[in-house]
Coordinates of C-alpha atoms in Angstrom, one line a residue:
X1207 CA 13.9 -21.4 -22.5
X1208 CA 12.9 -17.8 -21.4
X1209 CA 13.3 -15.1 -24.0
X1210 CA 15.3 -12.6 -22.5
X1211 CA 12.9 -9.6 -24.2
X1212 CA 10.4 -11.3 -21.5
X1213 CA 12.0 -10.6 -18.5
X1214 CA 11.5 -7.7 -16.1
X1215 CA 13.5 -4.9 -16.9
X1216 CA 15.0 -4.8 -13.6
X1217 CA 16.4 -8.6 -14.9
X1218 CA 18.0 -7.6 -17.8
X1219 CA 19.9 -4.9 -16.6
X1220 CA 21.2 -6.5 -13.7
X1221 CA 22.3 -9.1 -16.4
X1222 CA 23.5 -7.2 -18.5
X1223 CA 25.6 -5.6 -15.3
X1224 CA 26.9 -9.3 -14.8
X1225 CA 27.8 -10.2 -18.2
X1226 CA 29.8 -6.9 -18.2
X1227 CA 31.6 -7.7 -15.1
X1228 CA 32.0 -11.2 -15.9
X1229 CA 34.3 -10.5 -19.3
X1230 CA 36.0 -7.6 -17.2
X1231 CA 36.7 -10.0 -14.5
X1232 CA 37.7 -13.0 -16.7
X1233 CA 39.9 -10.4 -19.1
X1234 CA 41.2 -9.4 -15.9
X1235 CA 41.9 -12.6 -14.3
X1236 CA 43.8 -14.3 -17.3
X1237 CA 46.3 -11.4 -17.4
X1238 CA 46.8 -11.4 -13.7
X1239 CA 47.2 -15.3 -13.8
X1240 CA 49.4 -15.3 -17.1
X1241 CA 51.5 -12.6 -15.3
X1242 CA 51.9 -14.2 -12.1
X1243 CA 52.2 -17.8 -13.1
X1244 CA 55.4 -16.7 -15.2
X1245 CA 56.3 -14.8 -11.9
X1246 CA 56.4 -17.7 -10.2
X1247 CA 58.0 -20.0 -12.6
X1248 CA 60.7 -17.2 -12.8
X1249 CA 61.2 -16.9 -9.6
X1250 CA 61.7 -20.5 -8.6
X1251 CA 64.0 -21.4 -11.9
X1252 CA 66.0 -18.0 -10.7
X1253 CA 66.3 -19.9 -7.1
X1254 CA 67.1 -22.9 -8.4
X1255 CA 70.0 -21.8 -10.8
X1256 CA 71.3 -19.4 -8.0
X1257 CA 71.7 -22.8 -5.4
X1258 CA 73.5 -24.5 -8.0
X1259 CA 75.5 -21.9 -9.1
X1260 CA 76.0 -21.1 -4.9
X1261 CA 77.3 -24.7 -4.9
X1262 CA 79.2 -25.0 -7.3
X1263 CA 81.4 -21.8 -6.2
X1264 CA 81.5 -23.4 -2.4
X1265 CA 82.0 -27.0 -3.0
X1266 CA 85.4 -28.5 -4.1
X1267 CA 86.4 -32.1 -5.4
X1268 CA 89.7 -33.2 -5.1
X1269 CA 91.6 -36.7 -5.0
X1270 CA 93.1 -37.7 -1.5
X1271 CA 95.5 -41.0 -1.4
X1272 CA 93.8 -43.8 0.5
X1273 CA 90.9 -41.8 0.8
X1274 CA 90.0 -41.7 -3.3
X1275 CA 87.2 -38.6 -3.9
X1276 CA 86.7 -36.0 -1.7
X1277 CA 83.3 -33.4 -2.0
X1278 CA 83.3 -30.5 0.1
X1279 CA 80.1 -28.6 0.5
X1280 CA 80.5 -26.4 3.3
X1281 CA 76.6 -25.3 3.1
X1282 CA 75.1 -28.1 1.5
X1283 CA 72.5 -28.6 4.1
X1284 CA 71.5 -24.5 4.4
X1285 CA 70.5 -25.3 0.6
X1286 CA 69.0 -28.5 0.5
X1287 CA 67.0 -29.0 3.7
X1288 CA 64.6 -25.9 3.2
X1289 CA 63.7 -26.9 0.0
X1290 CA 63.6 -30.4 -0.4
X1291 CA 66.3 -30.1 -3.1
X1292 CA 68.8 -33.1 -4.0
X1293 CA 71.9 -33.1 -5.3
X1294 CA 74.6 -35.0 -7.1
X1295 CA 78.5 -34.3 -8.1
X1296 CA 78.8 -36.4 -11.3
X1297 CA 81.8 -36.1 -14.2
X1298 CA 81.4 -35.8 -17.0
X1299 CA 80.7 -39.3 -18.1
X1300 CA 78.0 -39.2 -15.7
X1301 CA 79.6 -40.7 -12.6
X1302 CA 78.2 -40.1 -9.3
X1303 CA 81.2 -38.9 -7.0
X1304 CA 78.7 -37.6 -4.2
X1305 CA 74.9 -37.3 -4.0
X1306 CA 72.7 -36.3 -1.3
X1307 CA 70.0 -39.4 0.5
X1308 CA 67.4 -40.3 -1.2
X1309 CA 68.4 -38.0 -4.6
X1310 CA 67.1 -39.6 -8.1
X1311 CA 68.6 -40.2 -11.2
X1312 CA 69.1 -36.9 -12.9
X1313 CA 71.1 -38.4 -15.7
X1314 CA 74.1 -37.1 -17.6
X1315 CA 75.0 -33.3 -16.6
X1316 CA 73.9 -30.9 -18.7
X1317 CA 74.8 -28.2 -18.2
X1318 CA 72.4 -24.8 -17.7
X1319 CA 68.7 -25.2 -16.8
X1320 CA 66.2 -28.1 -17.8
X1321 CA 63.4 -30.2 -16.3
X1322 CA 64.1 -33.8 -16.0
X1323 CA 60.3 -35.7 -15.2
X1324 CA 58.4 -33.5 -12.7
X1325 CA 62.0 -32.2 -11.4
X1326 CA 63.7 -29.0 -12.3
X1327 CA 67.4 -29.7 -12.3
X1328 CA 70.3 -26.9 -12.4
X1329 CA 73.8 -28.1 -13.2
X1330 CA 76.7 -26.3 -13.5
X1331 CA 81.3 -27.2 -13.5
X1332 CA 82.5 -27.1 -10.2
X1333 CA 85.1 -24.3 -10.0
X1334 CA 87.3 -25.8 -7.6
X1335 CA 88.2 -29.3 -8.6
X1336 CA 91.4 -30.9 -8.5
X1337 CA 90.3 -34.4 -10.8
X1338 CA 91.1 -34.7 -14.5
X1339 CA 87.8 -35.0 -16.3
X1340 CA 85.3 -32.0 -16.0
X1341 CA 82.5 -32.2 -12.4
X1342 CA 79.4 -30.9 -12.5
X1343 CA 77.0 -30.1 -9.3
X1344 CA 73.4 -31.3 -10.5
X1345 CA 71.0 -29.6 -8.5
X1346 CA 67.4 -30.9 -8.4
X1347 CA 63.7 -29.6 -7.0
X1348 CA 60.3 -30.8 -7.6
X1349 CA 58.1 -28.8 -9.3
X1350 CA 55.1 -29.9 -7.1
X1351 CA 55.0 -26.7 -4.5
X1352 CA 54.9 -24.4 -7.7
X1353 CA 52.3 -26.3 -9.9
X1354 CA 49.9 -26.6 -6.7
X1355 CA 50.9 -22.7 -5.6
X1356 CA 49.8 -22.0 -9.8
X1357 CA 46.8 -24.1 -8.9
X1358 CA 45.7 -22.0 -6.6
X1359 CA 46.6 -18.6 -7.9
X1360 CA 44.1 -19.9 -10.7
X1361 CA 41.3 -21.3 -8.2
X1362 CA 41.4 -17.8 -6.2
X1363 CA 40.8 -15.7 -9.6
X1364 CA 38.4 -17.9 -10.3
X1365 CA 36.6 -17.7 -7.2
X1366 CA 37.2 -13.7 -7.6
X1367 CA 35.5 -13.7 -11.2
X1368 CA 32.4 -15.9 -9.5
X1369 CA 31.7 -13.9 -6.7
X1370 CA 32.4 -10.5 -8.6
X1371 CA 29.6 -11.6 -11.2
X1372 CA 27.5 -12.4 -8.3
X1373 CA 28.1 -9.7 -6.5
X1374 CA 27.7 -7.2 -9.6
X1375 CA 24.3 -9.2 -10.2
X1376 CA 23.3 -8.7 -6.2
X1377 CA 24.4 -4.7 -7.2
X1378 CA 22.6 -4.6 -10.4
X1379 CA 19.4 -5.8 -9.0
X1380 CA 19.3 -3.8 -6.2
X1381 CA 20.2 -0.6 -8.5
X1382 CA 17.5 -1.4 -10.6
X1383 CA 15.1 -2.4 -8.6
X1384 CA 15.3 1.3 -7.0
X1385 CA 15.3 3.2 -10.0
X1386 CA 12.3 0.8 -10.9
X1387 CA 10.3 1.8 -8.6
X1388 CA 9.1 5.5 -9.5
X1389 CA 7.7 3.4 -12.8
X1390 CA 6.4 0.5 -10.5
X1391 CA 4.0 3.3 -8.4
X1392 CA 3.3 4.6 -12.0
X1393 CA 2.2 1.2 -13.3
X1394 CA -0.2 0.5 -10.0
X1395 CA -1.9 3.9 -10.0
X1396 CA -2.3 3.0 -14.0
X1397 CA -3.9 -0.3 -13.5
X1398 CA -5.9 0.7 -10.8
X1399 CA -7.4 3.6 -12.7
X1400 CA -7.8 1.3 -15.5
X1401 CA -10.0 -1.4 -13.2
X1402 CA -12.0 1.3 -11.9
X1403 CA -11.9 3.5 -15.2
X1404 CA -11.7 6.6 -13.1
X1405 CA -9.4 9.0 -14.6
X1406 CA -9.7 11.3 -11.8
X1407 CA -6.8 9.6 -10.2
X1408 CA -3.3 11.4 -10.5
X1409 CA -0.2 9.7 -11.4
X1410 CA 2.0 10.0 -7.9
X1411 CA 5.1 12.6 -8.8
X1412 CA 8.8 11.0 -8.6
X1413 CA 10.7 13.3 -6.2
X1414 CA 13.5 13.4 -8.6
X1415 CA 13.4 15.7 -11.5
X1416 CA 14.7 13.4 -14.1
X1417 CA 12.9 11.3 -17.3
X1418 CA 10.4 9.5 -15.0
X1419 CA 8.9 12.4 -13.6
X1420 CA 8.8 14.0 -17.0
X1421 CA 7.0 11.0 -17.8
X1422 CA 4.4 10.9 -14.3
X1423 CA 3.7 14.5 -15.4
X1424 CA 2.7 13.6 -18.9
X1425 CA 0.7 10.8 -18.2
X1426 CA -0.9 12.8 -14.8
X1427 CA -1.6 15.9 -18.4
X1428 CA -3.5 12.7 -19.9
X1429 CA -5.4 11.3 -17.1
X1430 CA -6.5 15.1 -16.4
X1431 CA -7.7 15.3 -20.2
X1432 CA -9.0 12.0 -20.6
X1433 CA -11.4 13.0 -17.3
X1434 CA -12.7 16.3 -18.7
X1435 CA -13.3 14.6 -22.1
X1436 CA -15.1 11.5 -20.2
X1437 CA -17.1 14.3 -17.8
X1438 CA -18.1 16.2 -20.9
X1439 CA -19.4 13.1 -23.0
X1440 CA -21.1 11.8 -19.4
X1441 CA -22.7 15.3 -19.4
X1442 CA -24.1 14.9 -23.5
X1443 CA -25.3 11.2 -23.0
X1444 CA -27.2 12.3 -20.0
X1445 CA -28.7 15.0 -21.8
X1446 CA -29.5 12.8 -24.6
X1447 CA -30.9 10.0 -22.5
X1448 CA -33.2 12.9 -21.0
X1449 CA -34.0 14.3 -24.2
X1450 CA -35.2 10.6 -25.6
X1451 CA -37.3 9.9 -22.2
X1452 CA -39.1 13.6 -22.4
X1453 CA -39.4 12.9 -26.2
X1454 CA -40.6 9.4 -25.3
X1455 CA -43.0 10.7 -22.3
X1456 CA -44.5 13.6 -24.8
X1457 CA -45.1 10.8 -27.8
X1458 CA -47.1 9.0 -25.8
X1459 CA -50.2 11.7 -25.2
X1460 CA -50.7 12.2 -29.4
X1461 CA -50.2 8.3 -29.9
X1462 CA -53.1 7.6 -27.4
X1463 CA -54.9 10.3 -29.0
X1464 CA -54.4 8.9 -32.6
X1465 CA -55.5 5.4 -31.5
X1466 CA -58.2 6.2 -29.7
X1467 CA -59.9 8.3 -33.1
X1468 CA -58.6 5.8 -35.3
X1469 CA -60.4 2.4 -33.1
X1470 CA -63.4 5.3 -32.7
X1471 CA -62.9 5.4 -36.7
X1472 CA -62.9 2.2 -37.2
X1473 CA -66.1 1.6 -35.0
X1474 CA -67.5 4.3 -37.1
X1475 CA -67.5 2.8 -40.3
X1476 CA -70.7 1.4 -41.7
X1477 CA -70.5 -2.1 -41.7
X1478 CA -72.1 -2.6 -45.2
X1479 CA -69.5 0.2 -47.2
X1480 CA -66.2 -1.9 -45.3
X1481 CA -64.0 -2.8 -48.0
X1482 CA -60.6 -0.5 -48.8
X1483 CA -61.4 1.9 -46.0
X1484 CA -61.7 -0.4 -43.4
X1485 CA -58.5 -2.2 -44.6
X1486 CA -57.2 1.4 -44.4
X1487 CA -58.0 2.3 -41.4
X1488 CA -56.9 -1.1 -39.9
X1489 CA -53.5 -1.1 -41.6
X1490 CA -53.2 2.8 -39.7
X1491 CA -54.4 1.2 -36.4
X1492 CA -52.1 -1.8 -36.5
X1493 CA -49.1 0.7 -37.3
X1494 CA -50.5 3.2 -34.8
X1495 CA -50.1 0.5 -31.8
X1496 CA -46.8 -0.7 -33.1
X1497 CA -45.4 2.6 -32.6
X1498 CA -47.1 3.1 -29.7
X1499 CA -45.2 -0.5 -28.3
X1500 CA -42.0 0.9 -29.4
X1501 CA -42.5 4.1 -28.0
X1502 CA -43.0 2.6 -24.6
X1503 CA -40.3 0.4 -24.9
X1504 CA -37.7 3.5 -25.5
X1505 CA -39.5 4.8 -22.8
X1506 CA -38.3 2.3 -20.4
X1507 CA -35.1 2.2 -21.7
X1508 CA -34.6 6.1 -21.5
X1509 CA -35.7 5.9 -17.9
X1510 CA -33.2 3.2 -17.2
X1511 CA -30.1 4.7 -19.1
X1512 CA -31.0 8.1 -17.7
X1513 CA -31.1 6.7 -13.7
X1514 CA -34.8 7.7 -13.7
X1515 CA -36.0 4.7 -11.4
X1516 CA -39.7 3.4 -11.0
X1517 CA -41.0 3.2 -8.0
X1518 CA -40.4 0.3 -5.8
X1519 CA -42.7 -1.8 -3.3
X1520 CA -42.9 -5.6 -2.5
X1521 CA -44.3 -8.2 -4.9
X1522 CA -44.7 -11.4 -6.1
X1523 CA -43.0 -12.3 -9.1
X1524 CA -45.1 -15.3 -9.4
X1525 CA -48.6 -13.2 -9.4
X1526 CA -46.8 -10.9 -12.1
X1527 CA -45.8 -13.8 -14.3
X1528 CA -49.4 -15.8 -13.9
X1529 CA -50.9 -11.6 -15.3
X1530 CA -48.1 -11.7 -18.1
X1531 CA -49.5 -14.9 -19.3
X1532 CA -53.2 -14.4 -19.3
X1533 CA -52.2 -11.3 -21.6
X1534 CA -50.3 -13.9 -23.8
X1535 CA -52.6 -16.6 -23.9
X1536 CA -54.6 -15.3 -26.2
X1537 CA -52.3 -14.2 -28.7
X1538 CA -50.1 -17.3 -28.9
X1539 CA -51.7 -19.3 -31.7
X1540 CA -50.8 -22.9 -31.9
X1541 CA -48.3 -22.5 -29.1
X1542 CA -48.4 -24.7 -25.8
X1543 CA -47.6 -22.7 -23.1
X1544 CA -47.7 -24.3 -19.6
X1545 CA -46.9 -23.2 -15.9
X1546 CA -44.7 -25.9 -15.0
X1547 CA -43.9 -24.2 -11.5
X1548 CA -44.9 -21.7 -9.8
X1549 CA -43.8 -20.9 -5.7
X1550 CA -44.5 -17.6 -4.0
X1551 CA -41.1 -15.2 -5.3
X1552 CA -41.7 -11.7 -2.9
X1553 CA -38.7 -9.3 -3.2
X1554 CA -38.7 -5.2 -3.8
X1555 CA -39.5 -3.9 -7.4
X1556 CA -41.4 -1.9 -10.0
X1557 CA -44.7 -4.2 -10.7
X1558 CA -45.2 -2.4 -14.0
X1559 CA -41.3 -3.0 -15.0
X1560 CA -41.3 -6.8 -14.3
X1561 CA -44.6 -7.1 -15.6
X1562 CA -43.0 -6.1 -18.7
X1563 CA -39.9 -8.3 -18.6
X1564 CA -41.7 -11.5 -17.9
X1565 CA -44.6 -10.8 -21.0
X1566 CA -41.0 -10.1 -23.3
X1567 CA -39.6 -13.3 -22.6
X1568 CA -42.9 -14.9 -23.1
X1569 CA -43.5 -13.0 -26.6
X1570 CA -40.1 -14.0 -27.3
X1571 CA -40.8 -17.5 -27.3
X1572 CA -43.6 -17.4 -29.2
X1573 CA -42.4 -15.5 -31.9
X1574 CA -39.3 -17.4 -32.5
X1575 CA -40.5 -20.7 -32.2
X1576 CA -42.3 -22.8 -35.3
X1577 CA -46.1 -23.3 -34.3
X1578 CA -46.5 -26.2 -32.2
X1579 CA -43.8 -25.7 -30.0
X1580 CA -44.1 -26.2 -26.0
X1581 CA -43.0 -23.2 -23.5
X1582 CA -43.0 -23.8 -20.1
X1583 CA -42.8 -21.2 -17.1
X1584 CA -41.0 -21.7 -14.0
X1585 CA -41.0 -19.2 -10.8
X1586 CA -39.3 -20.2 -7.6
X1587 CA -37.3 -18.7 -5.0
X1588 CA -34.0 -19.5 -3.6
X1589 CA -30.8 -18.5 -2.0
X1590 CA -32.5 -15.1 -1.6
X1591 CA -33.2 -14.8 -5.2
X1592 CA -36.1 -14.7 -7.2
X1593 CA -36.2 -17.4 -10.3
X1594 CA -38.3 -17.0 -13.6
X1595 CA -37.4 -19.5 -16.4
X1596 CA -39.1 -19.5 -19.9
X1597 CA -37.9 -22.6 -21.6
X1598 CA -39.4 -23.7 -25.2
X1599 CA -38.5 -26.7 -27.6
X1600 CA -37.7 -24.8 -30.4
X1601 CA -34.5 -25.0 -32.8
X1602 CA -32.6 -22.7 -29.8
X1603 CA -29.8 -19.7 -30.2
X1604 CA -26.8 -20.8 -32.5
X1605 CA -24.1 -21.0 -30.5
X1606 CA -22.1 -17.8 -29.9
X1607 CA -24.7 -15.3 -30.1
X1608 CA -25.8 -15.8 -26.6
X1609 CA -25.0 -12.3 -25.1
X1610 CA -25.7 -10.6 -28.9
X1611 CA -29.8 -11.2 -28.7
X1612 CA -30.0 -9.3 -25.5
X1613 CA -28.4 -5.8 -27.9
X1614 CA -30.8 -3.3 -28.8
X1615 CA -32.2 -3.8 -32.2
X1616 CA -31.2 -7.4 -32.9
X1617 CA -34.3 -8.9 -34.5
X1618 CA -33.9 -12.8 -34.9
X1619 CA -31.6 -15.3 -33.2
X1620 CA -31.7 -18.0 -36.0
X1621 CA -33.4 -19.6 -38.8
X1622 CA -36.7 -20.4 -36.8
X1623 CA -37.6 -17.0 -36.5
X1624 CA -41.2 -16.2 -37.8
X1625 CA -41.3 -13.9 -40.8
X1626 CA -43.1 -11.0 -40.4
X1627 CA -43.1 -11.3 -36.5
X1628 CA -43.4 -7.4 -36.2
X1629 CA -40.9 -7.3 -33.4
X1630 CA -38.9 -3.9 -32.4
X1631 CA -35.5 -5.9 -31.6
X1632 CA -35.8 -4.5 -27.8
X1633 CA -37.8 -7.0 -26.7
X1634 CA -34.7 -8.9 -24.5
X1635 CA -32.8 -5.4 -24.7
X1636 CA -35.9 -4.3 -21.9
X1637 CA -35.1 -7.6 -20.5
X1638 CA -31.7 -7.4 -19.2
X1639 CA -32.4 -3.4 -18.3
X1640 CA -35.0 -4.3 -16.4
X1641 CA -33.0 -7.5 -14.4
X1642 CA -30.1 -5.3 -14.5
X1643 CA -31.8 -2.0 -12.8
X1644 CA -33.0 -4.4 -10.4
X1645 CA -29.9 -5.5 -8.7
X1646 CA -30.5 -9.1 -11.1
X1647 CA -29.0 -11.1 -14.0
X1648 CA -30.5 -12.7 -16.9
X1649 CA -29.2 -15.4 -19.4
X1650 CA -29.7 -17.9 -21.9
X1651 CA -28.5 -21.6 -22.1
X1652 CA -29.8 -24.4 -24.2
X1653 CA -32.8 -26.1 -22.7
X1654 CA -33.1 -30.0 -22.1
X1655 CA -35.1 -30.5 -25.1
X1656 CA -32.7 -28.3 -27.1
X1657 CA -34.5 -25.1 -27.7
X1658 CA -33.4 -21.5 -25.3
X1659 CA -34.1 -21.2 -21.9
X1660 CA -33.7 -17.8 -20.8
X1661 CA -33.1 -17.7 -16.7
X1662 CA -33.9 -14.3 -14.4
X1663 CA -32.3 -13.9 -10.9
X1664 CA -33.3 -11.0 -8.8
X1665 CA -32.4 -10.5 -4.9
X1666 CA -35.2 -11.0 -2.9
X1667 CA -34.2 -10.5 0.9
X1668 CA -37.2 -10.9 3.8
X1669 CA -39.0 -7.9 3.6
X1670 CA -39.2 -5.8 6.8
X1671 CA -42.1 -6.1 8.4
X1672 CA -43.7 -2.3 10.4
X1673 CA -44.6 -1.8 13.5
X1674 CA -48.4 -3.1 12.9
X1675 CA -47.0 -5.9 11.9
X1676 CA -47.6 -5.5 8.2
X1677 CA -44.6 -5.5 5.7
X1678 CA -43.4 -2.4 4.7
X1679 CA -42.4 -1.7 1.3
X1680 CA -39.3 -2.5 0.3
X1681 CA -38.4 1.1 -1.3
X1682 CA -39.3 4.3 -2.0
X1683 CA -40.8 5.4 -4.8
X1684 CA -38.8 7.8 -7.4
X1685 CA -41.1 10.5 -9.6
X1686 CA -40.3 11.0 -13.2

């Protein structure tokens, strides 16, 4: 059953308008019927007694010789017909002197009122009567005509109460449904700043001046706060997104600069002396080119975050993915890495960015697999998109964390992770920025042989081809 608390406000006030109306009606239709029900039995035992008593003033019994009892009832028939009535002259003893056709036992008189089966029988002395022992007048009617005139009265209040309750539900409805409505345009404009999160909207103002409108204007006060305190944090994350892409750009130059006189160090050194200063100087170079890799990497992400966009021409992501991997080959130890597919993938993008993406996810699999493991690489192109898989065998993501290894800063997405890997934890963070900037999607999904396959899609549509019949880049490049 419905919990009342879960209904529409509208509902429960128009309810609450019936219920109201309902025990008003029903208090009102029990007196009403109480009152006219005794009415009504009033009225016809008041008829009934006046008919006999009528009677027995007008009628006289006498004894006539050779004739034996004699009834007169001068208006016998004015009485009886109209109302199916029936009537008896009995003595005392109960003897019938007289009766009318068809009249019933009414038994021995009594006199006064008193119901007798479903009849209501009147009987009273005869005033004028000439015979020895005491006559009565019985006078009889059936009760029938007032019981079904009571059952009526009854069914028409009834009817009343229904219809009132329904009607007072129809009313409530309607009367709620219209004073609803100020907080019904309140609740759209609400959820449709709320799906856009655009608190520039305002709040549309009742015409009234009542609660609601106190209410659109308070809420219409918070929107206009809520949007000044969301421009003015905009404002500082752009400025700080700026501030770590200069900062990034201006870290590069000294970083070069220190790893070019530390490897011009290193090549310096005489060969027979190497011992603690060449493990010196390689410990500074190593840590030199890892901050030079992290560097870049903010970099990248700085641009992104700030709207700072590479420039754009057509490629093949299937060219960029073959570079990525001669770069990795090299560096991936005992790893099997294998170009299981690779089909011509042309769309509109930043070579340098891609390039980037692809030797991530390749890195990736390498440093989170045991030695040994397989990788394979597929590139295709379909539905207008551009494919690139990495699949590996390894032990795969635990479940759950599928969307938290592509945050910033998340090193490790299980127990096969290598120790001492050396990785920044933006590795699959530059991954989804750089699908992402790109109009594309990237996620993860346990691969047949139950380690991660990470899965790229970017649009490719047909690039345009110029006038000279050679394609035209596919955008314009942006300057930083």
């Amino acid at each position: 059953m419905l919990s009342v608390r879960r209904l529409p406000v509208r509902w429960r006030l128009a309810i609450t308008s019936a219920i109201l109306t309902l025990v008003i009606l029903i208090a009102f239709a029990v007196i009403v019927g109480r009152l006219a029900t005794q009415r009504l039995r009033s009225d016809f035992s008041a008829e009934t007694r006046s008919a006999a008593s009528t009677l027995a003033i007008e009628s006289h019994v006498g004894y006539a010789p050779g004739s034996g009892v004699i009834v007169e009832h001068p208006i016998l028939d004015s009485l009886v017909l109209p109302n199916r009535a029936s009537v008896r002259f009995v003595t005392e003893a109960g003897t019938v002197l007289a009766r009318t056709r068809n009249a019933p036992q009414l038994g021995p008189p009594r006199q006064g009122l008193h119901h007798y089966g479903e009849l209501q029988v009147a009987a009273l002395p005869v005033l004028e009567s000439s015979l020895g022992p005491e006559t009565f007048v019985q006078y009889a009617r059936s009760t029938e005509s007032l019981e079904a005139t009571i059952h009526r009265l009854w069914l028409f209040l009834a009817f009343g109460v229904i219809g009132g309750t329904a009607l007072a539900t129809l009313a409530g409805l309607a009367i709620a449904g219209r004073a609803m409505r100020p907080i019904s345009s309140l609740t759209a404009t609400a959820r449709e700043i709320a799906s856009t999160g655009d608190p520039s909207q305002r709040m549309p103002e009742p015409q009234t001046e009542d609660e609601i409108a106190e209410l659109a204007r308070t809420l219409d006060e918070m929107l206009r706060s809520l949007d000044a305190s969301k421009a003015e944090t905009q404002r500082a994350m752009q400025r700080q997104r700026e501030l770590v892409a200069d900062a990034s750009h201006e870290l590069r130059t000294p970083l070069t600069s220190v790893l070019a006189n530390l490897e011009l160090l290193e090549s310096a050194l005489d060969p027979s002396r190497q011992g603690e200063e060449s493990e010196i100087v390689g410990s500074a170079l190593r840590s030199s080119r890892r901050m030079s890799r992290l560097v870049s990497d903010l970099l990248l992400l700085a641009r992104v975050d700030s709207g700072r966009l590479g420039g754009r021409s057509v490629c093949d992501l299937a060219a960029i993915v073959k570079d990525a991997l001669a770069e990795i080959g090299p560096v991936a130890g005992e790893h099997s890495i294998r170009l299981l597919r690779s089909e011509p993938a042309r769309l509109s993008c930043n070579a340098d960015e891609l390039h980037q993406l692809a030797r991530n996810l390749l890195e990736n699999a390498v440093r989170h697999t045991p030695a040994g493991s397989a990788i394979e690489v597929s590139v295709w192109s379909e539905n207008g998109l551009a494919v690139l898989e990495v699949a590996d065998d390894g032990p795969g993501i635990p479940d759950g964390l599928e969307e938290d290894v592509f945050g910033r800063f998340v090193r490790g997405a299980g127990p096969a992770d290598i120790a001492g890997s050396g990785g920044t934890g933006l590795g699959l963070a530059i991954v989804r920025t750089v699908a992402e900037s790109h109009g594309g999607s990237v996620g993860v999904e346990r691969s047949q042989s139950g380690g991660a396959r990470f899965r790229v899609e970017l649009p490719a549509p047909e690039p345009q081809a110029s006038s000279d019949g050679a394609e035209a880049p596919m955008g314009s490049p942006a300057s930083f």
